[in-house]
Amino acid sequence: MIQVKSAEEISRMMKAGEIAAQALSHAGRSIRPGMSTWELDKIIHDFIVSKGARPSSLGYCGFTGSACISINEELIHGIPSKKKIIKEGDIVSVDLTVEYDGWNGDNARTFAVGEVSDEAKRLMKITEEALYEGIKMAVAGNRIGDISNAVQTYCEKNGYFVVRKYIGHGIGKDMHEDPEVPNYGKPGRGPRLVPGMTICIEPMINSSTADVKVLPDKWTVVEANGNLSAHFEHTICITNGEPIIMTLEKH
Ligand code: MF3
Ligand code: CO
Ligand code: CO
């Protein structure tokens, strides 16, 4: 069931979104070649806790990190590890959710480490732009399929592949709520958007196939051909007018 939030609930959730955004940009500022993903995760963890919030991913279904950190062909759900070392030229996807005052904010971004290939830059740019194409459609009266279709059309037009196996979601007191928010679909289909709905739009985009594989660690999802992938995510609140991006550093 889709939980529509009251104005008071939205304003509490905005705070969680703001902390999630601050934590993500802190993560971006902290990435250095030579650092392990475990070290980066620790920086993220300590930042979130310093704000009086909790990393929602820690312990979720047994996940051992405070953020998912995924390098290059790794798309999502990378487990922070002392053995995974970030190097110059990598692209690093950081996906983190925080809980504050009982409410969640979820966001993700793929960061370039130093100078990266033109190919990597283009993939990151198109994936981020696809997120904003989706956000533009996130207005009351539209349907989920309008968001999904906008993301899909933009990525495919640019020669990329939309992952089907993992999708966006509603969010609120729980990190994952109804409705499902796929990055592919038909306009005019799916649940109708109403003011007070809060959803995560999160294009997960591959450079050479829509297929993914899960590594033997049972978490890390990789581009099936081993080529680059990217992930951007914001938590959005539906209104009668412009959608509110809840995961911004300042409101
Ligand atoms: N933040 C992820 C999402 O966008 C979920 C995290 S999976 C976890 O839905 F296992 F790390 F919690
Ligand atoms: Co996320
Ligand atoms: Co999400």
PDB file of C-alpha atoms and ligand atoms in Angstrom:
ATOM      1  CA  MET A   1       0.000   0.000   0.000  1.00  0.00           C
ATOM      2  CA  ILE A   2       1.296   3.454  -0.875  1.00  0.00           C
ATOM      3  CA  GLN A   3       1.739   5.610   2.224  1.00  0.00           C
ATOM      4  CA  VAL A   4       0.892   9.230   1.455  1.00  0.00           C
ATOM      5  CA  LYS A   5       2.664  11.556   3.903  1.00  0.00           C
ATOM      6  CA  SER A   6       1.178  14.567   5.688  1.00  0.00           C
ATOM      7  CA  ALA A   7       2.823  17.998   5.502  1.00  0.00           C
ATOM      8  CA  GLU A   8       4.269  17.464   8.972  1.00  0.00           C
ATOM      9  CA  GLU A   9       5.672  14.062   8.022  1.00  0.00           C
ATOM     10  CA  ILE A  10       7.200  15.539   4.869  1.00  0.00           C
ATOM     11  CA  SER A  11       8.963  18.248   6.832  1.00  0.00           C
ATOM     12  CA  ARG A  12      10.454  15.638   9.173  1.00  0.00           C
ATOM     13  CA  MET A  13      11.499  13.513   6.215  1.00  0.00           C
ATOM     14  CA  MET A  14      13.182  16.526   4.596  1.00  0.00           C
ATOM     15  CA  LYS A  15      15.677  16.539   7.446  1.00  0.00           C
ATOM     16  CA  ALA A  16      16.601  12.887   6.788  1.00  0.00           C
ATOM     17  CA  GLY A  17      16.965  13.729   3.097  1.00  0.00           C
ATOM     18  CA  GLU A  18      19.216  16.660   3.871  1.00  0.00           C
ATOM     19  CA  ILE A  19      21.520  14.543   6.043  1.00  0.00           C
ATOM     20  CA  ALA A  20      21.634  11.839   3.344  1.00  0.00           C
ATOM     21  CA  ALA A  21      22.665  14.485   0.801  1.00  0.00           C
ATOM     22  CA  GLN A  22      25.314  15.944   3.091  1.00  0.00           C
ATOM     23  CA  ALA A  23      26.697  12.463   3.750  1.00  0.00           C
ATOM     24  CA  LEU A  24      26.862  11.723   0.016  1.00  0.00           C
ATOM     25  CA  SER A  25      28.723  14.905  -0.781  1.00  0.00           C
ATOM     26  CA  HIS A  26      31.038  14.297   2.181  1.00  0.00           C
ATOM     27  CA  ALA A  27      31.725  10.841   0.708  1.00  0.00           C
ATOM     28  CA  GLY A  28      32.523  12.420  -2.660  1.00  0.00           C
ATOM     29  CA  ARG A  29      34.941  14.891  -1.071  1.00  0.00           C
ATOM     30  CA  SER A  30      36.642  12.100   0.865  1.00  0.00           C
ATOM     31  CA  ILE A  31      37.381   9.673  -1.997  1.00  0.00           C
ATOM     32  CA  ARG A  32      41.129   9.285  -2.625  1.00  0.00           C
ATOM     33  CA  PRO A  33      43.067   6.831  -4.802  1.00  0.00           C
ATOM     34  CA  GLY A  34      44.636   4.169  -2.580  1.00  0.00           C
ATOM     35  CA  MET A  35      41.769   4.202  -0.098  1.00  0.00           C
ATOM     36  CA  SER A  36      39.797   0.998   0.535  1.00  0.00           C
ATOM     37  CA  THR A  37      36.020   0.989   0.235  1.00  0.00           C
ATOM     38  CA  TRP A  38      35.971  -0.005   3.920  1.00  0.00           C
ATOM     39  CA  GLU A  39      37.767   3.239   4.817  1.00  0.00           C
ATOM     40  CA  LEU A  40      35.317   5.267   2.746  1.00  0.00           C
ATOM     41  CA  ASP A  41      32.420   3.468   4.407  1.00  0.00           C
ATOM     42  CA  LYS A  42      33.819   4.287   7.846  1.00  0.00           C
ATOM     43  CA  ILE A  43      33.998   7.998   6.909  1.00  0.00           C
ATOM     44  CA  ILE A  44      30.362   7.823   5.759  1.00  0.00           C
ATOM     45  CA  HIS A  45      29.296   5.972   8.896  1.00  0.00           C
ATOM     46  CA  ASP A  46      30.960   8.447  11.230  1.00  0.00           C
ATOM     47  CA  PHE A  47      29.492  11.420   9.362  1.00  0.00           C
ATOM     48  CA  ILE A  48      25.937  10.046   9.541  1.00  0.00           C
ATOM     49  CA  VAL A  49      26.251   9.212  13.227  1.00  0.00           C
ATOM     50  CA  SER A  50      27.720  12.691  13.944  1.00  0.00           C
ATOM     51  CA  LYS A  51      24.439  14.159  12.625  1.00  0.00           C
ATOM     52  CA  GLY A  52      22.399  12.082  15.078  1.00  0.00           C
ATOM     53  CA  ALA A  53      21.184   9.832  12.263  1.00  0.00           C
ATOM     54  CA  ARG A  54      21.557   6.127  11.533  1.00  0.00           C
ATOM     55  CA  PRO A  55      22.805   4.428   8.335  1.00  0.00           C
ATOM     56  CA  SER A  56      19.709   2.439   7.316  1.00  0.00           C
ATOM     57  CA  SER A  57      21.711  -0.052   5.223  1.00  0.00           C
ATOM     58  CA  LEU A  58      23.852  -1.231   8.133  1.00  0.00           C
ATOM     59  CA  GLY A  59      22.452  -4.625   9.131  1.00  0.00           C
ATOM     60  CA  TYR A  60      19.727  -4.502   6.460  1.00  0.00           C
ATOM     61  CA  CYS A  61      19.270  -8.163   5.400  1.00  0.00           C
ATOM     62  CA  GLY A  62      22.713  -8.757   6.889  1.00  0.00           C
ATOM     63  CA  PHE A  63      24.487  -5.998   4.886  1.00  0.00           C
ATOM     64  CA  THR A  64      27.721  -5.083   6.673  1.00  0.00           C
ATOM     65  CA  GLY A  65      28.299  -1.544   5.358  1.00  0.00           C
ATOM     66  CA  SER A  66      26.769   1.850   6.053  1.00  0.00           C
ATOM     67  CA  ALA A  67      26.739   2.539   2.308  1.00  0.00           C
ATOM     68  CA  CYS A  68      26.893   0.477  -0.853  1.00  0.00           C
ATOM     69  CA  ILE A  69      30.162   1.262  -2.666  1.00  0.00           C
ATOM     70  CA  SER A  70      30.503  -0.116  -6.180  1.00  0.00           C
ATOM     71  CA  ILE A  71      33.493   0.356  -8.518  1.00  0.00           C
ATOM     72  CA  ASN A  72      33.470   0.493 -12.356  1.00  0.00           C
ATOM     73  CA  GLU A  73      31.478  -2.540 -13.661  1.00  0.00           C
ATOM     74  CA  GLU A  74      29.949  -2.923 -10.208  1.00  0.00           C
ATOM     75  CA  LEU A  75      26.513  -1.312 -10.420  1.00  0.00           C
ATOM     76  CA  ILE A  76      25.009  -1.501  -6.941  1.00  0.00           C
ATOM     77  CA  HIS A  77      25.269  -3.203  -3.549  1.00  0.00           C
ATOM     78  CA  GLY A  78      29.075  -3.311  -3.394  1.00  0.00           C
ATOM     79  CA  ILE A  79      30.065  -4.412   0.105  1.00  0.00           C
ATOM     80  CA  PRO A  80      32.664  -2.124   1.703  1.00  0.00           C
ATOM     81  CA  SER A  81      35.874  -4.123   2.033  1.00  0.00           C
ATOM     82  CA  LYS A  82      39.464  -3.587   3.178  1.00  0.00           C
ATOM     83  CA  LYS A  83      40.516  -5.551   0.082  1.00  0.00           C
ATOM     84  CA  LYS A  84      38.805  -3.234  -2.417  1.00  0.00           C
ATOM     85  CA  ILE A  85      41.143  -0.370  -3.205  1.00  0.00           C
ATOM     86  CA  ILE A  86      39.946   2.670  -5.126  1.00  0.00           C
ATOM     87  CA  LYS A  87      42.338   3.834  -7.837  1.00  0.00           C
ATOM     88  CA  GLU A  88      42.826   6.838 -10.077  1.00  0.00           C
ATOM     89  CA  GLY A  89      40.569   6.584 -13.153  1.00  0.00           C
ATOM     90  CA  ASP A  90      37.863   4.521 -11.402  1.00  0.00           C
ATOM     91  CA  ILE A  91      34.232   5.487 -11.199  1.00  0.00           C
ATOM     92  CA  VAL A  92      32.783   4.831  -7.763  1.00  0.00           C
ATOM     93  CA  SER A  93      29.051   4.597  -7.056  1.00  0.00           C
ATOM     94  CA  VAL A  94      28.069   5.448  -3.510  1.00  0.00           C
ATOM     95  CA  ASP A  95      24.485   4.702  -2.451  1.00  0.00           C
ATOM     96  CA  LEU A  96      23.452   5.603   1.078  1.00  0.00           C
ATOM     97  CA  THR A  97      20.273   5.810   3.100  1.00  0.00           C
ATOM     98  CA  VAL A  98      19.924   7.525   6.459  1.00  0.00           C
ATOM     99  CA  GLU A  99      17.220   7.325   9.073  1.00  0.00           C
ATOM    100  CA  TYR A 100      16.588  10.408  11.193  1.00  0.00           C
ATOM    101  CA  ASP A 101      13.704  10.987  13.582  1.00  0.00           C
ATOM    102  CA  GLY A 102      12.080   7.804  12.232  1.00  0.00           C
ATOM    103  CA  TRP A 103      12.201   8.846   8.555  1.00  0.00           C
ATOM    104  CA  ASN A 104      14.473   7.845   5.675  1.00  0.00           C
ATOM    105  CA  GLY A 105      16.328   9.661   2.909  1.00  0.00           C
ATOM    106  CA  ASP A 106      18.083   7.681   0.150  1.00  0.00           C
ATOM    107  CA  ASN A 107      20.479   8.962  -2.514  1.00  0.00           C
ATOM    108  CA  ALA A 108      23.268   7.761  -4.776  1.00  0.00           C
ATOM    109  CA  ARG A 109      25.853   9.194  -7.127  1.00  0.00           C
ATOM    110  CA  THR A 110      28.670   7.869  -9.274  1.00  0.00           C
ATOM    111  CA  PHE A 111      31.909   9.771  -8.637  1.00  0.00           C
ATOM    112  CA  ALA A 112      34.952  10.069 -10.891  1.00  0.00           C
ATOM    113  CA  VAL A 113      38.275   9.398  -9.170  1.00  0.00           C
ATOM    114  CA  GLY A 114      40.752  11.841 -10.694  1.00  0.00           C
ATOM    115  CA  GLU A 115      40.815  11.835 -14.475  1.00  0.00           C
ATOM    116  CA  VAL A 116      38.497   9.187 -15.971  1.00  0.00           C
ATOM    117  CA  SER A 117      37.872   8.074 -19.575  1.00  0.00           C
ATOM    118  CA  ASP A 118      35.566  10.066 -21.869  1.00  0.00           C
ATOM    119  CA  GLU A 119      33.428   6.925 -21.981  1.00  0.00           C
ATOM    120  CA  ALA A 120      33.032   6.960 -18.200  1.00  0.00           C
ATOM    121  CA  LYS A 121      32.274  10.694 -18.164  1.00  0.00           C
ATOM    122  CA  ARG A 122      29.546  10.291 -20.767  1.00  0.00           C
ATOM    123  CA  LEU A 123      27.930   7.343 -18.962  1.00  0.00           C
ATOM    124  CA  MET A 124      27.835   9.294 -15.681  1.00  0.00           C
ATOM    125  CA  LYS A 125      26.453  12.394 -17.365  1.00  0.00           C
ATOM    126  CA  ILE A 126      23.671  10.570 -19.215  1.00  0.00           C
ATOM    127  CA  THR A 127      22.688   8.579 -16.113  1.00  0.00           C
ATOM    128  CA  GLU A 128      22.439  11.745 -14.012  1.00  0.00           C
ATOM    129  CA  GLU A 129      20.487  13.512 -16.751  1.00  0.00           C
ATOM    130  CA  ALA A 130      18.156  10.496 -16.970  1.00  0.00           C
ATOM    131  CA  LEU A 131      17.422  10.907 -13.262  1.00  0.00           C
ATOM    132  CA  TYR A 132      16.385  14.520 -13.908  1.00  0.00           C
ATOM    133  CA  GLU A 133      14.259  13.454 -16.902  1.00  0.00           C
ATOM    134  CA  GLY A 134      12.429  11.138 -14.490  1.00  0.00           C
ATOM    135  CA  ILE A 135      12.104  13.836 -11.814  1.00  0.00           C
ATOM    136  CA  LYS A 136      10.503  16.217 -14.330  1.00  0.00           C
ATOM    137  CA  MET A 137       7.655  13.723 -14.772  1.00  0.00           C
ATOM    138  CA  ALA A 138       7.148  13.261 -11.009  1.00  0.00           C
ATOM    139  CA  VAL A 139       4.100  15.532 -10.686  1.00  0.00           C
ATOM    140  CA  ALA A 140       0.620  14.871  -9.320  1.00  0.00           C
ATOM    141  CA  GLY A 141      -1.733  13.498 -11.955  1.00  0.00           C
ATOM    142  CA  ASN A 142       1.027  11.654 -13.843  1.00  0.00           C
ATOM    143  CA  ARG A 143       1.631   7.963 -13.320  1.00  0.00           C
ATOM    144  CA  ILE A 144       4.729   5.993 -12.322  1.00  0.00           C
ATOM    145  CA  GLY A 145       5.018   4.789 -15.937  1.00  0.00           C
ATOM    146  CA  ASP A 146       5.559   8.377 -17.076  1.00  0.00           C
ATOM    147  CA  ILE A 147       8.670   8.586 -14.882  1.00  0.00           C
ATOM    148  CA  SER A 148       9.856   5.122 -15.939  1.00  0.00           C
ATOM    149  CA  ASN A 149       9.403   5.860 -19.616  1.00  0.00           C
ATOM    150  CA  ALA A 150      11.233   9.180 -19.422  1.00  0.00           C
ATOM    151  CA  VAL A 151      14.277   7.522 -17.826  1.00  0.00           C
ATOM    152  CA  GLN A 152      14.279   4.609 -20.273  1.00  0.00           C
ATOM    153  CA  THR A 153      13.790   6.724 -23.391  1.00  0.00           C
ATOM    154  CA  TYR A 154      16.594   9.101 -22.462  1.00  0.00           C
ATOM    155  CA  CYS A 155      19.106   6.336 -21.735  1.00  0.00           C
ATOM    156  CA  GLU A 156      18.293   4.238 -24.770  1.00  0.00           C
ATOM    157  CA  LYS A 157      18.345   7.264 -27.062  1.00  0.00           C
ATOM    158  CA  ASN A 158      21.904   7.761 -25.890  1.00  0.00           C
ATOM    159  CA  GLY A 159      22.868   4.134 -26.550  1.00  0.00           C
ATOM    160  CA  TYR A 160      22.803   2.806 -23.002  1.00  0.00           C
ATOM    161  CA  PHE A 161      21.003  -0.094 -21.333  1.00  0.00           C
ATOM    162  CA  VAL A 162      18.468   0.113 -18.519  1.00  0.00           C
ATOM    163  CA  VAL A 163      18.770  -2.574 -15.862  1.00  0.00           C
ATOM    164  CA  ARG A 164      15.431  -4.312 -15.284  1.00  0.00           C
ATOM    165  CA  LYS A 165      16.261  -6.479 -12.297  1.00  0.00           C
ATOM    166  CA  TYR A 166      16.574  -3.615  -9.804  1.00  0.00           C
ATOM    167  CA  ILE A 167      14.246  -0.641  -9.526  1.00  0.00           C
ATOM    168  CA  GLY A 168      13.378   2.469  -7.507  1.00  0.00           C
ATOM    169  CA  HIS A 169      10.812   2.455  -4.726  1.00  0.00           C
ATOM    170  CA  GLY A 170       8.625   4.375  -2.334  1.00  0.00           C
ATOM    171  CA  ILE A 171      10.290   5.498   0.902  1.00  0.00           C
ATOM    172  CA  GLY A 172       9.263   6.865   4.289  1.00  0.00           C
ATOM    173  CA  LYS A 173       9.377   5.213   7.700  1.00  0.00           C
ATOM    174  CA  ASP A 174      10.820   2.267   5.785  1.00  0.00           C
ATOM    175  CA  MET A 175      13.696   2.424   3.325  1.00  0.00           C
ATOM    176  CA  HIS A 176      11.630   0.447   0.804  1.00  0.00           C
ATOM    177  CA  GLU A 177       7.905   1.048   0.471  1.00  0.00           C
ATOM    178  CA  ASP A 178       5.336   0.873  -2.318  1.00  0.00           C
ATOM    179  CA  PRO A 179       5.151   1.788  -5.134  1.00  0.00           C
ATOM    180  CA  GLU A 180       7.767   0.149  -7.328  1.00  0.00           C
ATOM    181  CA  VAL A 181       9.519   2.700  -9.535  1.00  0.00           C
ATOM    182  CA  PRO A 182      11.086   0.906 -12.530  1.00  0.00           C
ATOM    183  CA  ASN A 183      13.481   2.669 -14.869  1.00  0.00           C
ATOM    184  CA  TYR A 184      11.599   1.266 -17.862  1.00  0.00           C
ATOM    185  CA  GLY A 185       7.930   1.198 -18.828  1.00  0.00           C
ATOM    186  CA  LYS A 186       5.085   2.767 -20.716  1.00  0.00           C
ATOM    187  CA  PRO A 187       3.635   6.249 -20.269  1.00  0.00           C
ATOM    188  CA  GLY A 188       0.202   6.345 -18.634  1.00  0.00           C
ATOM    189  CA  ARG A 189       0.683   3.041 -16.769  1.00  0.00           C
ATOM    190  CA  GLY A 190       1.074   2.244 -13.102  1.00  0.00           C
ATOM    191  CA  PRO A 191      -0.064   4.019  -9.937  1.00  0.00           C
ATOM    192  CA  ARG A 192      -1.267   7.624 -10.183  1.00  0.00           C
ATOM    193  CA  LEU A 193       0.983  10.173  -8.437  1.00  0.00           C
ATOM    194  CA  VAL A 194      -0.624  12.225  -5.660  1.00  0.00           C
ATOM    195  CA  PRO A 195       0.772  15.031  -3.478  1.00  0.00           C
ATOM    196  CA  GLY A 196       2.565  13.656  -0.410  1.00  0.00           C
ATOM    197  CA  MET A 197       3.881  10.526  -2.136  1.00  0.00           C
ATOM    198  CA  THR A 198       7.612  10.085  -1.579  1.00  0.00           C
ATOM    199  CA  ILE A 199       9.606   7.972  -4.008  1.00  0.00           C
ATOM    200  CA  CYS A 200      13.175   7.166  -4.953  1.00  0.00           C
ATOM    201  CA  ILE A 201      14.030   7.498  -8.617  1.00  0.00           C
ATOM    202  CA  GLU A 202      17.285   5.699  -9.296  1.00  0.00           C
ATOM    203  CA  PRO A 203      18.453   4.938 -12.822  1.00  0.00           C
ATOM    204  CA  MET A 204      20.897   2.002 -12.864  1.00  0.00           C
ATOM    205  CA  ILE A 205      22.497   2.171 -16.281  1.00  0.00           C
ATOM    206  CA  ASN A 206      24.879  -0.187 -18.063  1.00  0.00           C
ATOM    207  CA  SER A 207      27.109   0.560 -21.019  1.00  0.00           C
ATOM    208  CA  SER A 208      26.760  -2.688 -23.009  1.00  0.00           C
ATOM    209  CA  THR A 209      23.850  -4.861 -21.834  1.00  0.00           C
ATOM    210  CA  ALA A 210      20.762  -4.648 -19.629  1.00  0.00           C
ATOM    211  CA  ASP A 211      21.860  -7.866 -17.927  1.00  0.00           C
ATOM    212  CA  VAL A 212      23.518  -8.042 -14.553  1.00  0.00           C
ATOM    213  CA  LYS A 213      25.172 -10.753 -12.477  1.00  0.00           C
ATOM    214  CA  VAL A 214      25.479 -11.071  -8.732  1.00  0.00           C
ATOM    215  CA  LEU A 215      28.991 -11.896  -7.469  1.00  0.00           C
ATOM    216  CA  PRO A 216      29.648 -14.884  -5.179  1.00  0.00           C
ATOM    217  CA  ASP A 217      29.585 -12.485  -2.189  1.00  0.00           C
ATOM    218  CA  LYS A 218      25.794 -12.594  -2.871  1.00  0.00           C
ATOM    219  CA  TRP A 219      25.474  -8.780  -2.866  1.00  0.00           C
ATOM    220  CA  THR A 220      27.590  -7.050  -5.495  1.00  0.00           C
ATOM    221  CA  VAL A 221      25.641  -6.572  -8.732  1.00  0.00           C
ATOM    222  CA  VAL A 222      27.832  -6.173 -11.837  1.00  0.00           C
ATOM    223  CA  GLU A 223      27.320  -5.284 -15.502  1.00  0.00           C
ATOM    224  CA  ALA A 224      27.053  -8.746 -17.105  1.00  0.00           C
ATOM    225  CA  ASN A 225      29.778  -8.044 -19.712  1.00  0.00           C
ATOM    226  CA  GLY A 226      32.121  -6.445 -17.212  1.00  0.00           C
ATOM    227  CA  ASN A 227      31.752  -2.969 -18.731  1.00  0.00           C
ATOM    228  CA  LEU A 228      31.074   0.275 -16.862  1.00  0.00           C
ATOM    229  CA  SER A 229      27.805   1.038 -15.086  1.00  0.00           C
ATOM    230  CA  ALA A 230      26.448   4.067 -13.225  1.00  0.00           C
ATOM    231  CA  HIS A 231      23.808   4.861 -10.594  1.00  0.00           C
ATOM    232  CA  PHE A 232      22.222   8.145  -9.513  1.00  0.00           C
ATOM    233  CA  GLU A 233      19.363   8.464  -7.033  1.00  0.00           C
ATOM    234  CA  HIS A 234      17.268  11.119  -5.331  1.00  0.00           C
ATOM    235  CA  THR A 235      14.363  10.958  -2.899  1.00  0.00           C
ATOM    236  CA  ILE A 236      11.457  12.982  -4.330  1.00  0.00           C
ATOM    237  CA  CYS A 237       8.215  14.326  -2.886  1.00  0.00           C
ATOM    238  CA  ILE A 238       5.241  14.671  -5.221  1.00  0.00           C
ATOM    239  CA  THR A 239       3.347  17.983  -5.083  1.00  0.00           C
ATOM    240  CA  ASN A 240       0.793  19.684  -7.275  1.00  0.00           C
ATOM    241  CA  GLY A 241       3.614  21.671  -8.819  1.00  0.00           C
ATOM    242  CA  GLU A 242       7.341  21.129  -9.083  1.00  0.00           C
ATOM    243  CA  PRO A 243       8.583  17.924  -7.452  1.00  0.00           C
ATOM    244  CA  ILE A 244      10.614  18.511  -4.291  1.00  0.00           C
ATOM    245  CA  ILE A 245      14.038  16.898  -4.304  1.00  0.00           C
ATOM    246  CA  MET A 246      14.345  15.917  -0.637  1.00  0.00           C
ATOM    247  CA  THR A 247      17.975  14.800  -0.872  1.00  0.00           C
ATOM    248  CA  LEU A 248      19.559  18.204  -1.355  1.00  0.00           C
ATOM    249  CA  GLU A 249      22.191  19.597   0.989  1.00  0.00           C
ATOM    250  CA  LYS A 250      20.219  22.784   1.681  1.00  0.00           C
ATOM    251  CA  HIS A 251      16.540  23.532   1.352  1.00  0.00           C
TER     252      HIS A 251
HETATM  253  N1  MF3 B   1      19.983   2.380  -0.891  1.00  0.00           N
HETATM  254  C1  MF3 B   1      19.523   1.196  -1.609  1.00  0.00           C
HETATM  255  C2  MF3 B   1      18.338   1.599  -2.469  1.00  0.00           C
HETATM  256  O1  MF3 B   1      18.474   2.547  -3.200  1.00  0.00           O
HETATM  257  C3  MF3 B   1      19.282   0.002  -0.781  1.00  0.00           C
HETATM  258  C4  MF3 B   1      20.422  -0.400   0.044  1.00  0.00           C
HETATM  259  S1  MF3 B   1      20.606  -2.090   0.048  1.00  0.00           S
HETATM  260  C5  MF3 B   1      21.396  -2.377   1.492  1.00  0.00           C
HETATM  261  O2  MF3 B   1      17.270   1.042  -2.468  1.00  0.00           O
HETATM  262  F1  MF3 B   1      21.477  -3.637   1.637  1.00  0.00           F
HETATM  263  F2  MF3 B   1      22.544  -1.808   1.477  1.00  0.00           F
HETATM  264  F3  MF3 B   1      20.718  -1.858   2.480  1.00  0.00           F
HETATM  265 CO    CO B   2      19.779   4.006  -2.500  1.00  0.00          CO
HETATM  266 CO    CO B   3      16.774   3.528  -3.320  1.00  0.00          CO
END
